[in-house]
Amino acid sequence: MRLRKIAVLAGMLGLFCLPAHAEARDISRDTLPANDGWAAEGEGTTGGSAADSAHVYTVTDRAGLVRALDGGSDTPKIIRIAGTVDANTDDDGDHLDCADYATDGYALKKYLAAYDPRTWGSAKPSGPQEEARQASARKQAERVELAVGSNTTIVGLGEAVLKGGSLQVRNAGNVIIRNLDVRDAYDCFPVWQPNTGGLGDWKTAYDTIWLTGATHVWVDHVTLSDKGRPDSAEPTYFARNYLRHDGLLDITTGSDLVTVSWSRFADHDKAMLIGNSDSATGDRGRLRVTLHHNEFESVVQRAPRVRFGQVHVYNNRYVVPADDYRYSLGVSTESAIFAENNAFRTPGHIEAADLVKSWNGSALHQTGTLFNGYPVDLLAIHNAYNSGSERDLTADVGWTPTLHTKIDSAAVADRQVARGAGAGRMP
């Protein structure tokens, strides 16, 4: 323990643990470059770059991170995360597991017995065990939900990790999150939803990063995953996988002007949802998002799935999993995806027709796509293989991106992203 404290102190003083490129340049006052995607619109995205010295923090544990976040205040602030910060800890820094959050008599065995569809039926869970689950979930949420306010920059120092937490940008703007490994936003208390998908399903509470009502956000060189506790390793209850993780990065509820660049999404089911409801017509004219030079590796679906938004998807790299793959690009209600020069690598049994799925979508613009090294027209292939359950998509999405960095060929981007995407790979 004493050696660990010495190591943390030394890291805070910059004595070791930072790679040479991290020591050479302080990225914490960087702002989004001009024209770098939708987040560069208007006044751009500057995060906490204007913070005074009293609001520049280096944090090494949850307590320090919570103090620096200041309840999601709008005060300009820079938060540097060093080492590994575990959100599932108490005020003394001791780790908390699911048993520590359980309260009011909640027990998974009792919950399963109470709401078994064979006896409970299809009604929404209610009664003592559901009430106990909700109370237990609130206890965990108090620890792991981390509110990020306006005018904030969060950066990782060296190989910084935030595990178990859900960074939530709620009704805030001008936020930058960079060079951070954010992993395992693990929900101890999923809820059973009997009518979801016809057969029922488990629903979890926490996105690793959640933008809701957020504007002008730049996420860059971030790694997001379930590392250490994949849902595929969880048991099956009521014939459905007992999910513990929600989205890696969800952008919902009127969020707008977002750039996600040089980040890595890995080993997860539902990676990115842009627009959470077909009925959320207030999202029209919003959800403008740019995704460039990101890697989606072993992601089952939603890379991304889009409703309403004008979303520019260019120079991304997709490494499709061999098992349980569903799709990459999800075209949903009134979405306008403009996809350029993306590269897909798939196992032999995955076909180009599997890469796009539509739910009430109408259009998809795509050019320059590579599929296992060969050029393909995803739109033509989707329409040719459409089962008839959805209408054919047109190429006219009603807009052409103007805010973007250099757009390379898919082959060049494939190599660049493989080398440079994710935390710890800042240029």
GROMACS .gro file of C-alpha atoms in nm:
model
  427
    1MET     CA    1   0.000   0.000   0.000
    2ARG     CA    2   0.283   0.242   0.087
    3LEU     CA    3   0.452   0.176  -0.248
    4ARG     CA    4   0.124   0.241  -0.427
    5LYS     CA    5   0.084   0.577  -0.253
    6ILE     CA    6   0.439   0.672  -0.345
    7ALA     CA    7   0.372   0.573  -0.705
    8VAL     CA    8   0.055   0.783  -0.723
    9LEU     CA    9   0.233   1.083  -0.569
   10ALA     CA   10   0.518   1.049  -0.814
   11GLY     CA   11   0.272   1.029  -1.102
   12MET     CA   12   0.102   1.349  -0.983
   13LEU     CA   13   0.438   1.523  -0.975
   14GLY     CA   14   0.511   1.404  -1.327
   15LEU     CA   15   0.810   1.196  -1.218
   16PHE     CA   16   0.721   0.881  -1.407
   17CYS     CA   17   0.451   0.680  -1.584
   18LEU     CA   18   0.388   0.933  -1.861
   19PRO     CA   19   0.511   0.842  -2.207
   20ALA     CA   20   0.744   1.086  -2.375
   21HIS     CA   21   0.478   1.231  -2.605
   22ALA     CA   22   0.251   1.305  -2.305
   23GLU     CA   23   0.531   1.495  -2.129
   24ALA     CA   24   0.613   1.699  -2.437
   25ARG     CA   25   0.277   1.868  -2.468
   26ASP     CA   26   0.000   1.959  -2.228
   27ILE     CA   27  -0.322   1.863  -2.409
   28SER     CA   28  -0.551   1.981  -2.132
   29ARG     CA   29  -0.589   2.331  -2.277
   30ASP     CA   30  -0.633   2.214  -2.636
   31THR     CA   31  -0.948   2.324  -2.815
   32LEU     CA   32  -1.123   2.158  -3.106
   33PRO     CA   33  -0.952   2.258  -3.431
   34ALA     CA   34  -1.149   2.467  -3.680
   35ASN     CA   35  -1.371   2.267  -3.916
   36ASP     CA   36  -1.322   1.944  -3.720
   37GLY     CA   37  -1.675   1.817  -3.749
   38TRP     CA   38  -2.008   1.940  -3.621
   39ALA     CA   39  -1.866   2.043  -3.281
   40ALA     CA   40  -1.669   2.313  -3.465
   41GLU     CA   41  -1.988   2.487  -3.573
   42GLY     CA   42  -2.027   2.850  -3.463
   43GLU     CA   43  -1.795   2.937  -3.174
   44GLY     CA   44  -1.655   2.585  -3.169
   45THR     CA   45  -1.573   2.374  -2.865
   46THR     CA   46  -1.316   2.496  -2.613
   47GLY     CA   47  -1.402   2.295  -2.301
   48GLY     CA   48  -1.228   2.418  -1.988
   49SER     CA   49  -0.938   2.584  -2.170
   50ALA     CA   50  -1.019   2.917  -2.001
   51ALA     CA   51  -0.994   2.770  -1.649
   52ASP     CA   52  -0.787   2.962  -1.398
   53SER     CA   53  -0.520   2.782  -1.197
   54ALA     CA   54  -0.758   2.728  -0.904
   55HIS     CA   55  -0.980   2.513  -1.127
   56VAL     CA   56  -0.715   2.281  -1.272
   57TYR     CA   57  -0.721   1.950  -1.091
   58THR     CA   58  -0.523   1.627  -1.098
   59VAL     CA   59  -0.734   1.346  -0.951
   60THR     CA   60  -0.640   0.992  -0.855
   61ASP     CA   61  -0.961   0.858  -0.699
   62ARG     CA   62  -1.338   0.893  -0.710
   63ALA     CA   63  -1.354   1.142  -0.426
   64GLY     CA   64  -1.112   1.373  -0.604
   65LEU     CA   65  -1.300   1.338  -0.933
   66VAL     CA   66  -1.632   1.421  -0.769
   67ARG     CA   67  -1.486   1.730  -0.602
   68ALA     CA   68  -1.338   1.848  -0.930
   69LEU     CA   69  -1.664   1.795  -1.121
   70ASP     CA   70  -1.828   2.024  -0.866
   71GLY     CA   71  -2.175   1.882  -0.907
   72GLY     CA   72  -2.175   1.951  -1.279
   73SER     CA   73  -2.116   2.324  -1.237
   74ASP     CA   74  -2.057   2.556  -1.535
   75THR     CA   75  -1.733   2.696  -1.394
   76PRO     CA   76  -1.450   2.650  -1.647
   77LYS     CA   77  -1.243   2.358  -1.522
   78ILE     CA   78  -0.973   2.117  -1.634
   79ILE     CA   79  -0.969   1.771  -1.476
   80ARG     CA   80  -0.666   1.551  -1.529
   81ILE     CA   81  -0.714   1.187  -1.433
   82ALA     CA   82  -0.403   0.996  -1.326
   83GLY     CA   83  -0.386   0.622  -1.271
   84THR     CA   84  -0.707   0.422  -1.227
   85VAL     CA   85  -1.017   0.581  -1.079
   86ASP     CA   86  -1.282   0.332  -0.961
   87ALA     CA   87  -1.631   0.484  -0.941
   88ASN     CA   88  -1.752   0.194  -0.727
   89THR     CA   89  -1.582   0.312  -0.408
   90ASP     CA   90  -1.704   0.463  -0.083
   91ASP     CA   91  -1.592   0.793   0.068
   92ASP     CA   92  -1.288   0.622   0.220
   93GLY     CA   93  -1.180   0.482  -0.116
   94ASP     CA   94  -1.279   0.123  -0.039
   95HIS     CA   95  -1.422  -0.077  -0.329
   96LEU     CA   96  -1.795  -0.148  -0.337
   97ASP     CA   97  -1.947  -0.449  -0.509
   98CYS     CA   98  -2.307  -0.529  -0.590
   99ALA     CA   99  -2.375  -0.680  -0.248
  100ASP     CA  100  -2.279  -0.349  -0.087
  101TYR     CA  101  -2.550  -0.168  -0.282
  102ALA     CA  102  -2.828  -0.424  -0.228
  103THR     CA  103  -3.088  -0.301   0.019
  104ASP     CA  104  -3.444  -0.354   0.145
  105GLY     CA  105  -3.416  -0.730   0.104
  106TYR     CA  106  -3.326  -0.733  -0.264
  107ALA     CA  107  -3.180  -1.061  -0.390
  108LEU     CA  108  -3.147  -1.170  -0.751
  109LYS     CA  109  -3.279  -1.518  -0.669
  110LYS     CA  110  -3.592  -1.368  -0.514
  111TYR     CA  111  -3.633  -1.123  -0.802
  112LEU     CA  112  -3.618  -1.404  -1.058
  113ALA     CA  113  -3.871  -1.608  -0.865
  114ALA     CA  114  -4.108  -1.312  -0.831
  115TYR     CA  115  -4.112  -1.214  -1.199
  116ASP     CA  116  -4.075  -1.545  -1.378
  117PRO     CA  117  -4.293  -1.499  -1.690
  118ARG     CA  118  -4.444  -1.844  -1.639
  119THR     CA  119  -4.611  -1.724  -1.319
  120TRP     CA  120  -4.592  -1.344  -1.328
  121GLY     CA  121  -4.702  -1.307  -1.688
  122SER     CA  122  -4.634  -1.007  -1.910
  123ALA     CA  123  -4.715  -0.727  -1.666
  124LYS     CA  124  -4.450  -0.475  -1.570
  125PRO     CA  125  -4.271  -0.585  -1.248
  126SER     CA  126  -4.414  -0.431  -0.932
  127GLY     CA  127  -4.420  -0.510  -0.565
  128PRO     CA  128  -4.156  -0.564  -0.294
  129GLN     CA  129  -3.872  -0.708  -0.500
  130GLU     CA  130  -3.905  -0.448  -0.777
  131GLU     CA  131  -3.917  -0.173  -0.514
  132ALA     CA  132  -3.607  -0.321  -0.350
  133ARG     CA  133  -3.431  -0.338  -0.687
  134GLN     CA  134  -3.507   0.028  -0.749
  135ALA     CA  135  -3.378   0.128  -0.405
  136SER     CA  136  -3.060  -0.074  -0.461
  137ALA     CA  137  -3.015   0.080  -0.804
  138ARG     CA  138  -3.042   0.430  -0.657
  139LYS     CA  139  -2.762   0.350  -0.414
  140GLN     CA  140  -2.534   0.245  -0.699
  141ALA     CA  141  -2.635   0.544  -0.912
  142GLU     CA  142  -2.525   0.779  -0.634
  143ARG     CA  143  -2.173   0.638  -0.675
  144VAL     CA  144  -2.133   0.578  -1.045
  145GLU     CA  145  -2.328   0.857  -1.218
  146LEU     CA  146  -2.081   1.143  -1.268
  147ALA     CA  147  -2.230   1.472  -1.387
  148VAL     CA  148  -2.012   1.672  -1.626
  149GLY     CA  149  -2.101   2.041  -1.643
  150SER     CA  150  -2.045   2.301  -1.913
  151ASN     CA  151  -1.700   2.442  -1.992
  152THR     CA  152  -1.521   2.128  -1.876
  153THR     CA  153  -1.219   1.943  -2.011
  154ILE     CA  154  -1.143   1.592  -1.885
  155VAL     CA  155  -0.814   1.437  -1.995
  156GLY     CA  156  -0.626   1.126  -1.899
  157LEU     CA  157  -0.260   1.142  -1.806
  158GLY     CA  158  -0.058   0.857  -1.952
  159GLU     CA  159  -0.261   0.535  -1.931
  160ALA     CA  160  -0.546   0.675  -1.721
  161VAL     CA  161  -0.855   0.460  -1.660
  162LEU     CA  162  -1.202   0.541  -1.531
  163LYS     CA  163  -1.380   0.216  -1.451
  164GLY     CA  164  -1.734   0.150  -1.338
  165GLY     CA  165  -1.847   0.509  -1.392
  166SER     CA  166  -2.095   0.672  -1.626
  167LEU     CA  167  -1.984   1.017  -1.744
  168GLN     CA  168  -2.306   1.210  -1.806
  169VAL     CA  169  -2.323   1.540  -1.991
  170ARG     CA  170  -2.681   1.646  -1.911
  171ASN     CA  171  -2.814   1.972  -2.051
  172ALA     CA  172  -2.461   2.109  -2.061
  173GLY     CA  173  -2.234   2.236  -2.335
  174ASN     CA  174  -1.877   2.305  -2.437
  175VAL     CA  175  -1.723   1.980  -2.306
  176ILE     CA  176  -1.405   1.799  -2.409
  177ILE     CA  177  -1.316   1.441  -2.308
  178ARG     CA  178  -0.981   1.308  -2.432
  179ASN     CA  179  -0.715   1.041  -2.387
  180LEU     CA  180  -0.910   0.836  -2.134
  181ASP     CA  181  -0.987   0.464  -2.107
  182VAL     CA  182  -1.346   0.446  -1.981
  183ARG     CA  183  -1.462   0.094  -1.909
  184ASP     CA  184  -1.716  -0.136  -1.748
  185ALA     CA  185  -2.014   0.083  -1.655
  186TYR     CA  186  -2.158  -0.225  -1.486
  187ASP     CA  187  -2.520  -0.222  -1.370
  188CYS     CA  188  -2.570  -0.437  -1.060
  189PHE     CA  189  -2.950  -0.427  -1.086
  190PRO     CA  190  -3.090  -0.472  -1.440
  191VAL     CA  191  -3.469  -0.458  -1.470
  192TRP     CA  192  -3.680  -0.722  -1.643
  193GLN     CA  193  -3.904  -0.578  -1.917
  194PRO     CA  194  -4.154  -0.848  -2.017
  195ASN     CA  195  -4.280  -0.684  -2.337
  196THR     CA  196  -3.954  -0.566  -2.492
  197GLY     CA  197  -3.890  -0.725  -2.830
  198GLY     CA  198  -4.186  -0.960  -2.793
  199LEU     CA  199  -3.996  -1.207  -2.573
  200GLY     CA  200  -3.896  -0.968  -2.298
  201ASP     CA  201  -3.545  -0.851  -2.223
  202TRP     CA  202  -3.316  -0.715  -1.953
  203LYS     CA  203  -3.255  -0.341  -1.951
  204THR     CA  204  -2.953  -0.176  -1.795
  205ALA     CA  205  -2.906   0.175  -1.665
  206TYR     CA  206  -2.563   0.315  -1.750
  207ASP     CA  207  -2.396   0.432  -2.068
  208THR     CA  208  -2.020   0.464  -2.036
  209ILE     CA  209  -2.056   0.820  -2.170
  210TRP     CA  210  -2.404   0.969  -2.209
  211LEU     CA  211  -2.482   1.296  -2.384
  212THR     CA  212  -2.839   1.407  -2.317
  213GLY     CA  213  -2.941   1.760  -2.406
  214ALA     CA  214  -2.569   1.826  -2.459
  215THR     CA  215  -2.422   2.067  -2.714
  216HIS     CA  216  -2.071   2.132  -2.847
  217VAL     CA  217  -1.898   1.816  -2.722
  218TRP     CA  218  -1.567   1.676  -2.847
  219VAL     CA  219  -1.474   1.316  -2.758
  220ASP     CA  220  -1.125   1.232  -2.882
  221HIS     CA  221  -0.876   0.947  -2.837
  222VAL     CA  222  -1.103   0.775  -2.587
  223THR     CA  223  -1.128   0.398  -2.545
  224LEU     CA  224  -1.466   0.260  -2.440
  225SER     CA  225  -1.532  -0.104  -2.358
  226ASP     CA  226  -1.666  -0.360  -2.109
  227LYS     CA  227  -1.311  -0.472  -2.041
  228GLY     CA  228  -1.294  -0.739  -1.775
  229ARG     CA  229  -1.668  -0.817  -1.757
  230PRO     CA  230  -1.825  -0.876  -2.101
  231ASP     CA  231  -2.198  -0.935  -2.121
  232SER     CA  232  -2.128  -1.250  -2.319
  233ALA     CA  233  -1.997  -1.405  -1.997
  234GLU     CA  234  -2.317  -1.331  -1.806
  235PRO     CA  235  -2.580  -1.603  -1.747
  236THR     CA  236  -2.918  -1.634  -1.916
  237TYR     CA  237  -3.238  -1.570  -1.723
  238PHE     CA  238  -3.587  -1.607  -1.872
  239ALA     CA  239  -3.411  -1.724  -2.192
  240ARG     CA  240  -3.245  -1.382  -2.233
  241ASN     CA  241  -2.886  -1.278  -2.171
  242TYR     CA  242  -2.857  -1.098  -1.837
  243LEU     CA  243  -2.721  -0.769  -1.970
  244ARG     CA  244  -2.506  -0.552  -1.746
  245HIS     CA  245  -2.400  -0.276  -1.987
  246ASP     CA  246  -2.594  -0.026  -2.197
  247GLY     CA  247  -2.436   0.197  -2.462
  248LEU     CA  248  -2.071   0.291  -2.486
  249LEU     CA  249  -2.150   0.644  -2.608
  250ASP     CA  250  -2.515   0.742  -2.650
  251ILE     CA  251  -2.618   1.081  -2.789
  252THR     CA  252  -2.984   1.152  -2.719
  253THR     CA  253  -3.260   1.393  -2.620
  254GLY     CA  254  -3.180   1.693  -2.836
  255SER     CA  255  -2.802   1.670  -2.811
  256ASP     CA  256  -2.630   1.854  -3.093
  257LEU     CA  257  -2.299   1.957  -3.247
  258VAL     CA  258  -2.081   1.662  -3.144
  259THR     CA  259  -1.749   1.540  -3.285
  260VAL     CA  260  -1.617   1.193  -3.195
  261SER     CA  261  -1.269   1.133  -3.332
  262TRP     CA  262  -0.982   0.886  -3.308
  263SER     CA  263  -1.161   0.679  -3.045
  264ARG     CA  264  -1.194   0.306  -2.999
  265PHE     CA  265  -1.516   0.116  -2.925
  266ALA     CA  266  -1.449  -0.246  -2.838
  267ASP     CA  267  -1.597  -0.575  -2.719
  268HIS     CA  268  -1.952  -0.456  -2.666
  269ASP     CA  269  -2.308  -0.510  -2.782
  270LYS     CA  270  -2.476  -0.170  -2.845
  271ALA     CA  271  -2.201   0.084  -2.909
  272MET     CA  272  -2.366   0.414  -3.004
  273LEU     CA  273  -2.727   0.530  -3.022
  274ILE     CA  274  -2.792   0.870  -3.179
  275GLY     CA  275  -3.155   0.957  -3.107
  276ASN     CA  276  -3.342   0.733  -2.867
  277SER     CA  277  -3.702   0.738  -2.990
  278ASP     CA  278  -3.899   0.747  -3.316
  279SER     CA  279  -4.150   0.975  -3.144
  280ALA     CA  280  -3.892   1.233  -3.026
  281THR     CA  281  -3.976   1.479  -3.302
  282GLY     CA  282  -3.811   1.757  -3.101
  283ASP     CA  283  -3.482   1.604  -3.219
  284ARG     CA  284  -3.546   1.732  -3.571
  285GLY     CA  285  -3.273   1.978  -3.665
  286ARG     CA  286  -3.051   1.845  -3.384
  287LEU     CA  287  -2.836   1.535  -3.332
  288ARG     CA  288  -2.574   1.670  -3.572
  289VAL     CA  289  -2.275   1.444  -3.513
  290THR     CA  290  -1.941   1.376  -3.686
  291LEU     CA  291  -1.766   1.040  -3.642
  292HIS     CA  292  -1.420   1.016  -3.795
  293HIS     CA  293  -1.113   0.798  -3.754
  294ASN     CA  294  -1.276   0.574  -3.495
  295GLU     CA  295  -1.234   0.200  -3.458
  296PHE     CA  296  -1.532  -0.026  -3.389
  297GLU     CA  297  -1.387  -0.366  -3.297
  298SER     CA  298  -1.602  -0.662  -3.193
  299VAL     CA  299  -1.911  -0.442  -3.168
  300VAL     CA  300  -2.238  -0.630  -3.225
  301GLN     CA  301  -2.458  -0.336  -3.332
  302ARG     CA  302  -2.520   0.042  -3.327
  303ALA     CA  303  -2.201   0.174  -3.480
  304PRO     CA  304  -2.402   0.394  -3.491
  305ARG     CA  305  -2.781   0.363  -3.506
  306VAL     CA  306  -2.930   0.701  -3.599
  307ARG     CA  307  -3.266   0.873  -3.575
  308PHE     CA  308  -3.330   1.224  -3.711
  309GLY     CA  309  -2.968   1.342  -3.705
  310GLN     CA  310  -2.737   1.460  -3.980
  311VAL     CA  311  -2.444   1.230  -3.909
  312HIS     CA  312  -2.115   1.237  -4.100
  313VAL     CA  313  -1.937   0.901  -4.076
  314TYR     CA  314  -1.599   0.905  -4.248
  315ASN     CA  315  -1.261   0.730  -4.233
  316ASN     CA  316  -1.372   0.482  -3.965
  317ARG     CA  317  -1.246   0.126  -3.926
  318TYR     CA  318  -1.481  -0.162  -3.849
  319VAL     CA  319  -1.355  -0.502  -3.733
  320VAL     CA  320  -1.669  -0.714  -3.720
  321PRO     CA  321  -1.700  -0.992  -3.461
  322ALA     CA  322  -1.739  -1.354  -3.567
  323ASP     CA  323  -2.021  -1.428  -3.321
  324ASP     CA  324  -2.362  -1.266  -3.273
  325TYR     CA  325  -2.302  -0.982  -3.517
  326ARG     CA  326  -2.615  -0.788  -3.618
  327TYR     CA  327  -2.517  -0.477  -3.818
  328SER     CA  328  -2.296  -0.168  -3.809
  329LEU     CA  329  -2.488   0.123  -3.965
  330GLY     CA  330  -2.845   0.156  -3.839
  331VAL     CA  331  -3.073   0.374  -4.053
  332SER     CA  332  -3.381   0.474  -3.856
  333THR     CA  333  -3.658   0.735  -3.862
  334GLU     CA  334  -3.565   1.052  -4.055
  335SER     CA  335  -3.194   0.981  -4.022
  336ALA     CA  336  -2.948   1.137  -4.267
  337ILE     CA  337  -2.621   0.942  -4.257
  338PHE     CA  338  -2.348   1.064  -4.493
  339ALA     CA  339  -2.088   0.783  -4.493
  340GLU     CA  340  -1.757   0.827  -4.675
  341ASN     CA  341  -1.447   0.611  -4.711
  342ASN     CA  342  -1.500   0.364  -4.428
  343ALA     CA  343  -1.328   0.025  -4.412
  344PHE     CA  344  -1.492  -0.298  -4.295
  345ARG     CA  345  -1.310  -0.616  -4.207
  346THR     CA  346  -1.530  -0.920  -4.149
  347PRO     CA  347  -1.506  -1.296  -4.105
  348GLY     CA  348  -1.598  -1.506  -4.404
  349HIS     CA  349  -1.960  -1.573  -4.314
  350ILE     CA  350  -2.047  -1.200  -4.285
  351GLU     CA  351  -2.158  -1.042  -4.612
  352ALA     CA  352  -2.164  -0.679  -4.720
  353ALA     CA  353  -2.544  -0.692  -4.706
  354ASP     CA  354  -2.521  -0.748  -4.330
  355LEU     CA  355  -2.349  -0.416  -4.259
  356VAL     CA  356  -2.655  -0.191  -4.295
  357LYS     CA  357  -2.994  -0.232  -4.128
  358SER     CA  358  -3.296  -0.008  -4.167
  359TRP     CA  359  -3.593   0.055  -3.939
  360ASN     CA  360  -3.827   0.301  -4.108
  361GLY     CA  361  -3.528   0.476  -4.265
  362SER     CA  362  -3.546   0.640  -4.606
  363ALA     CA  363  -3.194   0.739  -4.716
  364LEU     CA  364  -2.825   0.658  -4.686
  365HIS     CA  365  -2.543   0.834  -4.869
  366GLN     CA  366  -2.230   0.620  -4.899
  367THR     CA  367  -1.917   0.637  -5.109
  368GLY     CA  368  -1.569   0.490  -5.099
  369THR     CA  369  -1.653   0.189  -4.881
  370LEU     CA  370  -1.405  -0.099  -4.859
  371PHE     CA  371  -1.527  -0.448  -4.764
  372ASN     CA  372  -1.237  -0.682  -4.684
  373GLY     CA  373  -1.020  -0.474  -4.914
  374TYR     CA  374  -1.266  -0.453  -5.205
  375PRO     CA  375  -1.479  -0.152  -5.302
  376VAL     CA  376  -1.853  -0.201  -5.253
  377ASP     CA  377  -2.169   0.006  -5.283
  378LEU     CA  378  -2.346  -0.051  -4.953
  379LEU     CA  379  -2.660   0.128  -5.064
  380ALA     CA  380  -2.706  -0.082  -5.380
  381ILE     CA  381  -2.630  -0.402  -5.190
  382HIS     CA  382  -2.874  -0.314  -4.910
  383ASN     CA  383  -3.152  -0.243  -5.156
  384ALA     CA  384  -3.079  -0.557  -5.358
  385TYR     CA  385  -3.094  -0.779  -5.051
  386ASN     CA  386  -3.371  -0.594  -4.867
  387SER     CA  387  -3.615  -0.858  -4.751
  388GLY     CA  388  -3.911  -0.633  -4.824
  389SER     CA  389  -3.977  -0.560  -4.459
  390GLU     CA  390  -3.835  -0.211  -4.519
  391ARG     CA  391  -3.851   0.021  -4.819
  392ASP     CA  392  -3.544   0.072  -5.035
  393LEU     CA  393  -3.314   0.355  -4.930
  394THR     CA  394  -3.233   0.649  -5.157
  395ALA     CA  395  -2.893   0.820  -5.181
  396ASP     CA  396  -3.030   1.169  -5.117
  397VAL     CA  397  -2.996   1.249  -4.746
  398GLY     CA  398  -3.067   1.618  -4.800
  399TRP     CA  399  -2.732   1.763  -4.694
  400THR     CA  400  -2.360   1.760  -4.772
  401PRO     CA  401  -2.099   1.792  -4.493
  402THR     CA  402  -1.877   2.099  -4.499
  403LEU     CA  403  -1.716   2.075  -4.154
  404HIS     CA  404  -1.451   1.804  -4.168
  405THR     CA  405  -1.078   1.736  -4.168
  406LYS     CA  406  -0.899   1.578  -4.462
  407ILE     CA  407  -1.088   1.276  -4.592
  408ASP     CA  408  -0.846   0.999  -4.689
  409SER     CA  409  -0.919   0.686  -4.885
  410ALA     CA  410  -1.066   0.401  -4.684
  411ALA     CA  411  -0.745   0.201  -4.727
  412VAL     CA  412  -0.528   0.480  -4.585
  413ALA     CA  413  -0.773   0.545  -4.301
  414ASP     CA  414  -0.784   0.174  -4.215
  415ARG     CA  415  -0.410   0.172  -4.151
  416GLN     CA  416  -0.406   0.507  -3.969
  417VAL     CA  417  -0.690   0.419  -3.736
  418ALA     CA  418  -0.545   0.078  -3.652
  419ARG     CA  419  -0.229   0.255  -3.534
  420GLY     CA  420  -0.370   0.571  -3.383
  421ALA     CA  421  -0.721   0.534  -3.243
  422GLY     CA  422  -0.791   0.508  -2.872
  423ALA     CA  423  -0.651   0.630  -2.541
  424GLY     CA  424  -0.277   0.654  -2.500
  425ARG     CA  425  -0.221   0.719  -2.871
  426MET     CA  426  -0.222   1.099  -2.886
  427PRO     CA  427  -0.001   1.232  -3.168
   0.00000   0.00000   0.00000
